[in-house]
């Protein structure tokens, strides 16, 4: 399945995923399509999200009361987005279009290509993009590759607003004129809320 996704990525498809077990798995699971009355928020609630303050604690930007376990925050935006608008300190980078190929790599090839250790199936991985659309897709792809502790940073870079060097910007595609950064007021982190969420998610013990 991942080979097919990799092949599609090499031919220009930027968002591919795999269906573990194929069509038969859908039939066996008796999966029903979402009701037309189901709202976008209802569908988002089915995903595993993590909020900004908890991500800040994972990255060491705030003391949440006890040190979290090793957790990788993976920025999957394009190179141009990171270079023009900045990146959250402590994150690592694999562009979204490279993920299908990356998840088929061995650990040595991964580290040679991306310059940080390949996460294991037991590691916590937090997917991050501008908002959460690409991160939601990436989390599903990671789950298909066996990464069971994968979360989605809900607010993305657009909702970070903790450091002036990490700029807020509107969505744009390759070939478009890059938008001007938006002016926003910086926020404060709530350490108690961060700790409570990390405990709820199981990243740190109670």
PDB file of C-alpha atoms in Angstrom:
ATOM      1  CA  UNK A   1       0.000   0.000   0.000  1.00  0.00           C
ATOM      2  CA  UNK A   2       2.745   2.471   0.925  1.00  0.00           C
ATOM      3  CA  UNK A   3       4.528   1.585  -2.325  1.00  0.00           C
ATOM      4  CA  UNK A   4       1.460   2.718  -4.255  1.00  0.00           C
ATOM      5  CA  UNK A   5       1.305   5.944  -2.262  1.00  0.00           C
ATOM      6  CA  UNK A   6       5.006   6.553  -2.904  1.00  0.00           C
ATOM      7  CA  UNK A   7       4.541   5.934  -6.622  1.00  0.00           C
ATOM      8  CA  UNK A   8       1.682   8.441  -6.694  1.00  0.00           C
ATOM      9  CA  UNK A   9       3.766  11.018  -4.826  1.00  0.00           C
ATOM     10  CA  UNK A  10       6.593  10.672  -7.343  1.00  0.00           C
ATOM     11  CA  UNK A  11       4.119  11.492 -10.101  1.00  0.00           C
ATOM     12  CA  UNK A  12       3.007  14.748  -8.527  1.00  0.00           C
ATOM     13  CA  UNK A  13       0.158  13.749  -6.220  1.00  0.00           C
ATOM     14  CA  UNK A  14       0.794  15.770  -3.059  1.00  0.00           C
ATOM     15  CA  UNK A  15      -1.720  14.061  -0.746  1.00  0.00           C
ATOM     16  CA  UNK A  16      -1.930  10.301  -0.842  1.00  0.00           C
ATOM     17  CA  UNK A  17      -2.868   7.733   1.790  1.00  0.00           C
ATOM     18  CA  UNK A  18      -3.193   3.991   2.137  1.00  0.00           C
ATOM     19  CA  UNK A  19      -6.131   1.824   3.141  1.00  0.00           C
ATOM     20  CA  UNK A  20      -4.870  -0.945   5.379  1.00  0.00           C
ATOM     21  CA  UNK A  21      -6.546  -4.203   4.401  1.00  0.00           C
ATOM     22  CA  UNK A  22      -7.975  -2.779   1.191  1.00  0.00           C
ATOM     23  CA  UNK A  23     -11.650  -2.779   0.253  1.00  0.00           C
ATOM     24  CA  UNK A  24     -12.233  -6.005   2.175  1.00  0.00           C
ATOM     25  CA  UNK A  25     -11.293  -4.230   5.395  1.00  0.00           C
ATOM     26  CA  UNK A  26     -14.029  -1.681   4.775  1.00  0.00           C
ATOM     27  CA  UNK A  27     -16.559  -4.431   4.209  1.00  0.00           C
ATOM     28  CA  UNK A  28     -15.472  -6.369   7.295  1.00  0.00           C
ATOM     29  CA  UNK A  29     -15.670  -3.261   9.459  1.00  0.00           C
ATOM     30  CA  UNK A  30     -19.128  -2.406   8.082  1.00  0.00           C
ATOM     31  CA  UNK A  31     -18.119   1.240   7.905  1.00  0.00           C
ATOM     32  CA  UNK A  32     -20.971   3.667   7.213  1.00  0.00           C
ATOM     33  CA  UNK A  33     -20.583   6.992   5.445  1.00  0.00           C
ATOM     34  CA  UNK A  34     -20.938  10.105   7.596  1.00  0.00           C
ATOM     35  CA  UNK A  35     -24.473  11.386   7.869  1.00  0.00           C
ATOM     36  CA  UNK A  36     -25.156  14.547   5.871  1.00  0.00           C
ATOM     37  CA  UNK A  37     -26.242  16.102   9.179  1.00  0.00           C
ATOM     38  CA  UNK A  38     -22.843  15.452  10.740  1.00  0.00           C
ATOM     39  CA  UNK A  39     -21.023  18.769  11.078  1.00  0.00           C
ATOM     40  CA  UNK A  40     -17.396  19.492  10.346  1.00  0.00           C
ATOM     41  CA  UNK A  41     -16.790  19.913  14.082  1.00  0.00           C
ATOM     42  CA  UNK A  42     -18.294  16.466  14.722  1.00  0.00           C
ATOM     43  CA  UNK A  43     -15.876  14.904  12.248  1.00  0.00           C
ATOM     44  CA  UNK A  44     -12.913  16.826  13.667  1.00  0.00           C
ATOM     45  CA  UNK A  45     -13.786  15.566  17.153  1.00  0.00           C
ATOM     46  CA  UNK A  46     -13.114  12.011  15.934  1.00  0.00           C
ATOM     47  CA  UNK A  47      -9.446  12.910  15.316  1.00  0.00           C
ATOM     48  CA  UNK A  48      -6.776  13.096  17.998  1.00  0.00           C
ATOM     49  CA  UNK A  49      -5.875  16.749  18.363  1.00  0.00           C
ATOM     50  CA  UNK A  50      -3.450  18.527  20.661  1.00  0.00           C
ATOM     51  CA  UNK A  51      -3.718  22.246  21.416  1.00  0.00           C
ATOM     52  CA  UNK A  52      -1.107  24.972  21.299  1.00  0.00           C
ATOM     53  CA  UNK A  53      -0.232  25.255  24.985  1.00  0.00           C
ATOM     54  CA  UNK A  54       0.378  21.507  25.247  1.00  0.00           C
ATOM     55  CA  UNK A  55       2.585  21.627  22.130  1.00  0.00           C
ATOM     56  CA  UNK A  56       4.518  24.521  23.682  1.00  0.00           C
ATOM     57  CA  UNK A  57       5.103  22.382  26.781  1.00  0.00           C
ATOM     58  CA  UNK A  58       6.244  19.404  24.694  1.00  0.00           C
ATOM     59  CA  UNK A  59       8.779  21.665  22.963  1.00  0.00           C
ATOM     60  CA  UNK A  60      10.043  23.073  26.263  1.00  0.00           C
ATOM     61  CA  UNK A  61       8.678  26.604  25.795  1.00  0.00           C
ATOM     62  CA  UNK A  62       6.773  26.426  29.093  1.00  0.00           C
ATOM     63  CA  UNK A  63       7.139  24.426  32.302  1.00  0.00           C
ATOM     64  CA  UNK A  64       4.084  22.181  32.569  1.00  0.00           C
ATOM     65  CA  UNK A  65       5.061  20.840  35.993  1.00  0.00           C
ATOM     66  CA  UNK A  66       6.881  17.689  34.934  1.00  0.00           C
ATOM     67  CA  UNK A  67       9.065  16.841  31.950  1.00  0.00           C
ATOM     68  CA  UNK A  68       7.174  15.245  29.062  1.00  0.00           C
ATOM     69  CA  UNK A  69       8.336  12.130  27.316  1.00  0.00           C
ATOM     70  CA  UNK A  70      10.231  12.416  24.053  1.00  0.00           C
ATOM     71  CA  UNK A  71       7.801  13.790  21.483  1.00  0.00           C
ATOM     72  CA  UNK A  72       8.527  14.850  17.929  1.00  0.00           C
ATOM     73  CA  UNK A  73       6.722  17.852  16.437  1.00  0.00           C
ATOM     74  CA  UNK A  74       6.884  17.352  12.680  1.00  0.00           C
ATOM     75  CA  UNK A  75       6.382  20.442  10.508  1.00  0.00           C
ATOM     76  CA  UNK A  76       5.096  19.236   7.131  1.00  0.00           C
ATOM     77  CA  UNK A  77       4.786  22.608   5.401  1.00  0.00           C
ATOM     78  CA  UNK A  78       6.703  23.403   2.233  1.00  0.00           C
ATOM     79  CA  UNK A  79      10.259  24.763   2.340  1.00  0.00           C
ATOM     80  CA  UNK A  80       9.087  28.171   1.104  1.00  0.00           C
ATOM     81  CA  UNK A  81       6.580  28.496   3.948  1.00  0.00           C
ATOM     82  CA  UNK A  82       9.189  27.779   6.605  1.00  0.00           C
ATOM     83  CA  UNK A  83      11.808  30.058   5.070  1.00  0.00           C
ATOM     84  CA  UNK A  84       9.486  33.051   4.539  1.00  0.00           C
ATOM     85  CA  UNK A  85       7.268  32.844   7.629  1.00  0.00           C
ATOM     86  CA  UNK A  86       9.449  31.070  10.173  1.00  0.00           C
ATOM     87  CA  UNK A  87       9.132  27.811  12.056  1.00  0.00           C
ATOM     88  CA  UNK A  88       8.227  26.969  15.627  1.00  0.00           C
ATOM     89  CA  UNK A  89      11.492  26.467  17.543  1.00  0.00           C
ATOM     90  CA  UNK A  90      12.123  22.817  18.302  1.00  0.00           C
ATOM     91  CA  UNK A  91      10.148  21.390  15.386  1.00  0.00           C
ATOM     92  CA  UNK A  92      11.673  19.198  12.686  1.00  0.00           C
ATOM     93  CA  UNK A  93      10.790  19.205   9.002  1.00  0.00           C
ATOM     94  CA  UNK A  94       9.593  16.715   6.404  1.00  0.00           C
ATOM     95  CA  UNK A  95       7.525  18.292   3.584  1.00  0.00           C
ATOM     96  CA  UNK A  96       4.137  16.654   3.147  1.00  0.00           C
ATOM     97  CA  UNK A  97       4.828  15.476  -0.396  1.00  0.00           C
ATOM     98  CA  UNK A  98       7.825  13.460   0.842  1.00  0.00           C
ATOM     99  CA  UNK A  99       5.990  11.610   3.613  1.00  0.00           C
ATOM    100  CA  UNK A 100       4.829   8.562   1.588  1.00  0.00           C
ATOM    101  CA  UNK A 101       8.416   7.915   0.515  1.00  0.00           C
ATOM    102  CA  UNK A 102       9.796   8.766   3.966  1.00  0.00           C
ATOM    103  CA  UNK A 103       7.658   6.178   5.738  1.00  0.00           C
ATOM    104  CA  UNK A 104       9.209   3.450   3.579  1.00  0.00           C
ATOM    105  CA  UNK A 105      12.781   4.432   4.456  1.00  0.00           C
ATOM    106  CA  UNK A 106      15.047   2.627   6.848  1.00  0.00           C
ATOM    107  CA  UNK A 107      16.343   4.550   9.846  1.00  0.00           C
ATOM    108  CA  UNK A 108      19.727   5.338   8.270  1.00  0.00           C
ATOM    109  CA  UNK A 109      18.226   6.669   5.038  1.00  0.00           C
ATOM    110  CA  UNK A 110      15.699   8.728   7.011  1.00  0.00           C
ATOM    111  CA  UNK A 111      18.407  10.354   9.127  1.00  0.00           C
ATOM    112  CA  UNK A 112      20.669  10.986   6.120  1.00  0.00           C
ATOM    113  CA  UNK A 113      17.778  12.659   4.276  1.00  0.00           C
ATOM    114  CA  UNK A 114      16.051  14.641   7.027  1.00  0.00           C
ATOM    115  CA  UNK A 115      18.875  15.033   9.587  1.00  0.00           C
ATOM    116  CA  UNK A 116      17.013  13.786  12.654  1.00  0.00           C
ATOM    117  CA  UNK A 117      16.273  10.250  13.932  1.00  0.00           C
ATOM    118  CA  UNK A 118      13.359   8.353  12.457  1.00  0.00           C
ATOM    119  CA  UNK A 119      10.491   8.044  14.956  1.00  0.00           C
ATOM    120  CA  UNK A 120       9.658   4.553  16.123  1.00  0.00           C
ATOM    121  CA  UNK A 121       6.152   3.134  16.377  1.00  0.00           C
ATOM    122  CA  UNK A 122       6.207   3.795  20.129  1.00  0.00           C
ATOM    123  CA  UNK A 123       7.206   7.469  19.858  1.00  0.00           C
ATOM    124  CA  UNK A 124       4.803  10.370  20.185  1.00  0.00           C
ATOM    125  CA  UNK A 125       4.615  12.321  16.921  1.00  0.00           C
ATOM    126  CA  UNK A 126       2.705  15.593  16.519  1.00  0.00           C
ATOM    127  CA  UNK A 127       1.900  16.647  12.956  1.00  0.00           C
ATOM    128  CA  UNK A 128       1.948  20.403  12.316  1.00  0.00           C
ATOM    129  CA  UNK A 129       1.174  22.542   9.277  1.00  0.00           C
ATOM    130  CA  UNK A 130      -0.275  26.039   8.756  1.00  0.00           C
ATOM    131  CA  UNK A 131      -3.696  25.109  10.196  1.00  0.00           C
ATOM    132  CA  UNK A 132      -4.462  21.381  10.511  1.00  0.00           C
ATOM    133  CA  UNK A 133      -5.647  20.129   7.099  1.00  0.00           C
ATOM    134  CA  UNK A 134      -2.334  18.727   5.872  1.00  0.00           C
ATOM    135  CA  UNK A 135      -1.505  17.552   9.378  1.00  0.00           C
ATOM    136  CA  UNK A 136      -4.745  15.545   9.536  1.00  0.00           C
ATOM    137  CA  UNK A 137      -3.841  13.804   6.285  1.00  0.00           C
ATOM    138  CA  UNK A 138      -0.267  13.217   7.495  1.00  0.00           C
ATOM    139  CA  UNK A 139      -1.475  11.700  10.764  1.00  0.00           C
ATOM    140  CA  UNK A 140      -3.582   9.177   8.848  1.00  0.00           C
ATOM    141  CA  UNK A 141      -0.626   8.310   6.625  1.00  0.00           C
ATOM    142  CA  UNK A 142       1.569   7.897   9.710  1.00  0.00           C
ATOM    143  CA  UNK A 143      -1.018   5.617  11.328  1.00  0.00           C
ATOM    144  CA  UNK A 144      -1.070   3.495   8.154  1.00  0.00           C
ATOM    145  CA  UNK A 145       2.723   3.237   8.507  1.00  0.00           C
ATOM    146  CA  UNK A 146       2.402   1.957  12.093  1.00  0.00           C
ATOM    147  CA  UNK A 147       2.894   5.143  14.137  1.00  0.00           C
ATOM    148  CA  UNK A 148       0.117   4.656  16.653  1.00  0.00           C
ATOM    149  CA  UNK A 149       0.912   7.645  18.921  1.00  0.00           C
ATOM    150  CA  UNK A 150       0.296  10.346  16.344  1.00  0.00           C
ATOM    151  CA  UNK A 151      -1.461  13.623  17.165  1.00  0.00           C
ATOM    152  CA  UNK A 152      -2.522  16.660  15.135  1.00  0.00           C
ATOM    153  CA  UNK A 153      -1.585  20.152  16.296  1.00  0.00           C
ATOM    154  CA  UNK A 154      -5.030  21.711  16.038  1.00  0.00           C
ATOM    155  CA  UNK A 155      -4.223  25.413  15.612  1.00  0.00           C
ATOM    156  CA  UNK A 156      -1.083  25.031  13.494  1.00  0.00           C
ATOM    157  CA  UNK A 157       1.360  27.855  12.851  1.00  0.00           C
ATOM    158  CA  UNK A 158      -1.604  30.161  12.255  1.00  0.00           C
ATOM    159  CA  UNK A 159      -2.584  29.814  15.903  1.00  0.00           C
ATOM    160  CA  UNK A 160       0.907  29.720  17.470  1.00  0.00           C
ATOM    161  CA  UNK A 161       1.181  33.456  18.278  1.00  0.00           C
ATOM    162  CA  UNK A 162       3.836  33.063  20.956  1.00  0.00           C
ATOM    163  CA  UNK A 163       6.934  34.382  19.174  1.00  0.00           C
ATOM    164  CA  UNK A 164       7.152  37.257  16.662  1.00  0.00           C
ATOM    165  CA  UNK A 165       9.515  35.343  14.386  1.00  0.00           C
ATOM    166  CA  UNK A 166       6.788  32.738  13.718  1.00  0.00           C
ATOM    167  CA  UNK A 167       4.543  34.716  11.396  1.00  0.00           C
ATOM    168  CA  UNK A 168       0.824  34.282  10.717  1.00  0.00           C
ATOM    169  CA  UNK A 169      -0.100  34.061   7.023  1.00  0.00           C
ATOM    170  CA  UNK A 170      -2.972  33.110   4.731  1.00  0.00           C
ATOM    171  CA  UNK A 171      -3.022  29.976   2.622  1.00  0.00           C
ATOM    172  CA  UNK A 172      -1.372  30.061  -0.805  1.00  0.00           C
ATOM    173  CA  UNK A 173      -0.233  27.553  -3.399  1.00  0.00           C
ATOM    174  CA  UNK A 174       3.066  27.114  -5.220  1.00  0.00           C
ATOM    175  CA  UNK A 175       3.185  29.701  -7.990  1.00  0.00           C
ATOM    176  CA  UNK A 176       0.953  32.177  -6.150  1.00  0.00           C
ATOM    177  CA  UNK A 177       2.278  35.480  -4.854  1.00  0.00           C
ATOM    178  CA  UNK A 178       3.116  34.842  -1.177  1.00  0.00           C
ATOM    179  CA  UNK A 179       0.765  36.791   1.130  1.00  0.00           C
ATOM    180  CA  UNK A 180       1.997  39.445   3.494  1.00  0.00           C
ATOM    181  CA  UNK A 181       2.256  38.293   7.126  1.00  0.00           C
ATOM    182  CA  UNK A 182      -0.721  39.245   9.259  1.00  0.00           C
ATOM    183  CA  UNK A 183      -0.355  41.442  12.315  1.00  0.00           C
ATOM    184  CA  UNK A 184      -1.439  39.624  15.471  1.00  0.00           C
ATOM    185  CA  UNK A 185      -1.049  40.175  19.187  1.00  0.00           C
ATOM    186  CA  UNK A 186       1.092  37.640  21.004  1.00  0.00           C
ATOM    187  CA  UNK A 187      -0.492  35.354  23.595  1.00  0.00           C
ATOM    188  CA  UNK A 188       0.602  33.809  26.884  1.00  0.00           C
ATOM    189  CA  UNK A 189       0.714  30.076  27.561  1.00  0.00           C
ATOM    190  CA  UNK A 190      -1.415  28.539  30.317  1.00  0.00           C
ATOM    191  CA  UNK A 191       0.912  25.984  31.990  1.00  0.00           C
ATOM    192  CA  UNK A 192      -1.915  24.389  33.993  1.00  0.00           C
ATOM    193  CA  UNK A 193      -4.001  23.803  30.858  1.00  0.00           C
ATOM    194  CA  UNK A 194      -0.953  22.418  29.070  1.00  0.00           C
ATOM    195  CA  UNK A 195      -0.227  19.957  31.875  1.00  0.00           C
ATOM    196  CA  UNK A 196      -3.850  18.834  32.092  1.00  0.00           C
ATOM    197  CA  UNK A 197      -4.001  18.139  28.369  1.00  0.00           C
ATOM    198  CA  UNK A 198      -0.702  16.234  28.323  1.00  0.00           C
ATOM    199  CA  UNK A 199      -1.984  14.041  31.160  1.00  0.00           C
ATOM    200  CA  UNK A 200      -5.321  13.508  29.376  1.00  0.00           C
ATOM    201  CA  UNK A 201      -3.529  12.456  26.183  1.00  0.00           C
ATOM    202  CA  UNK A 202      -1.225  10.102  28.080  1.00  0.00           C
ATOM    203  CA  UNK A 203       1.988  11.892  27.110  1.00  0.00           C
ATOM    204  CA  UNK A 204       2.948  12.533  30.739  1.00  0.00           C
ATOM    205  CA  UNK A 205       1.820  10.697  33.895  1.00  0.00           C
ATOM    206  CA  UNK A 206      -0.670  12.209  36.312  1.00  0.00           C
TER     207      UNK A 206
END
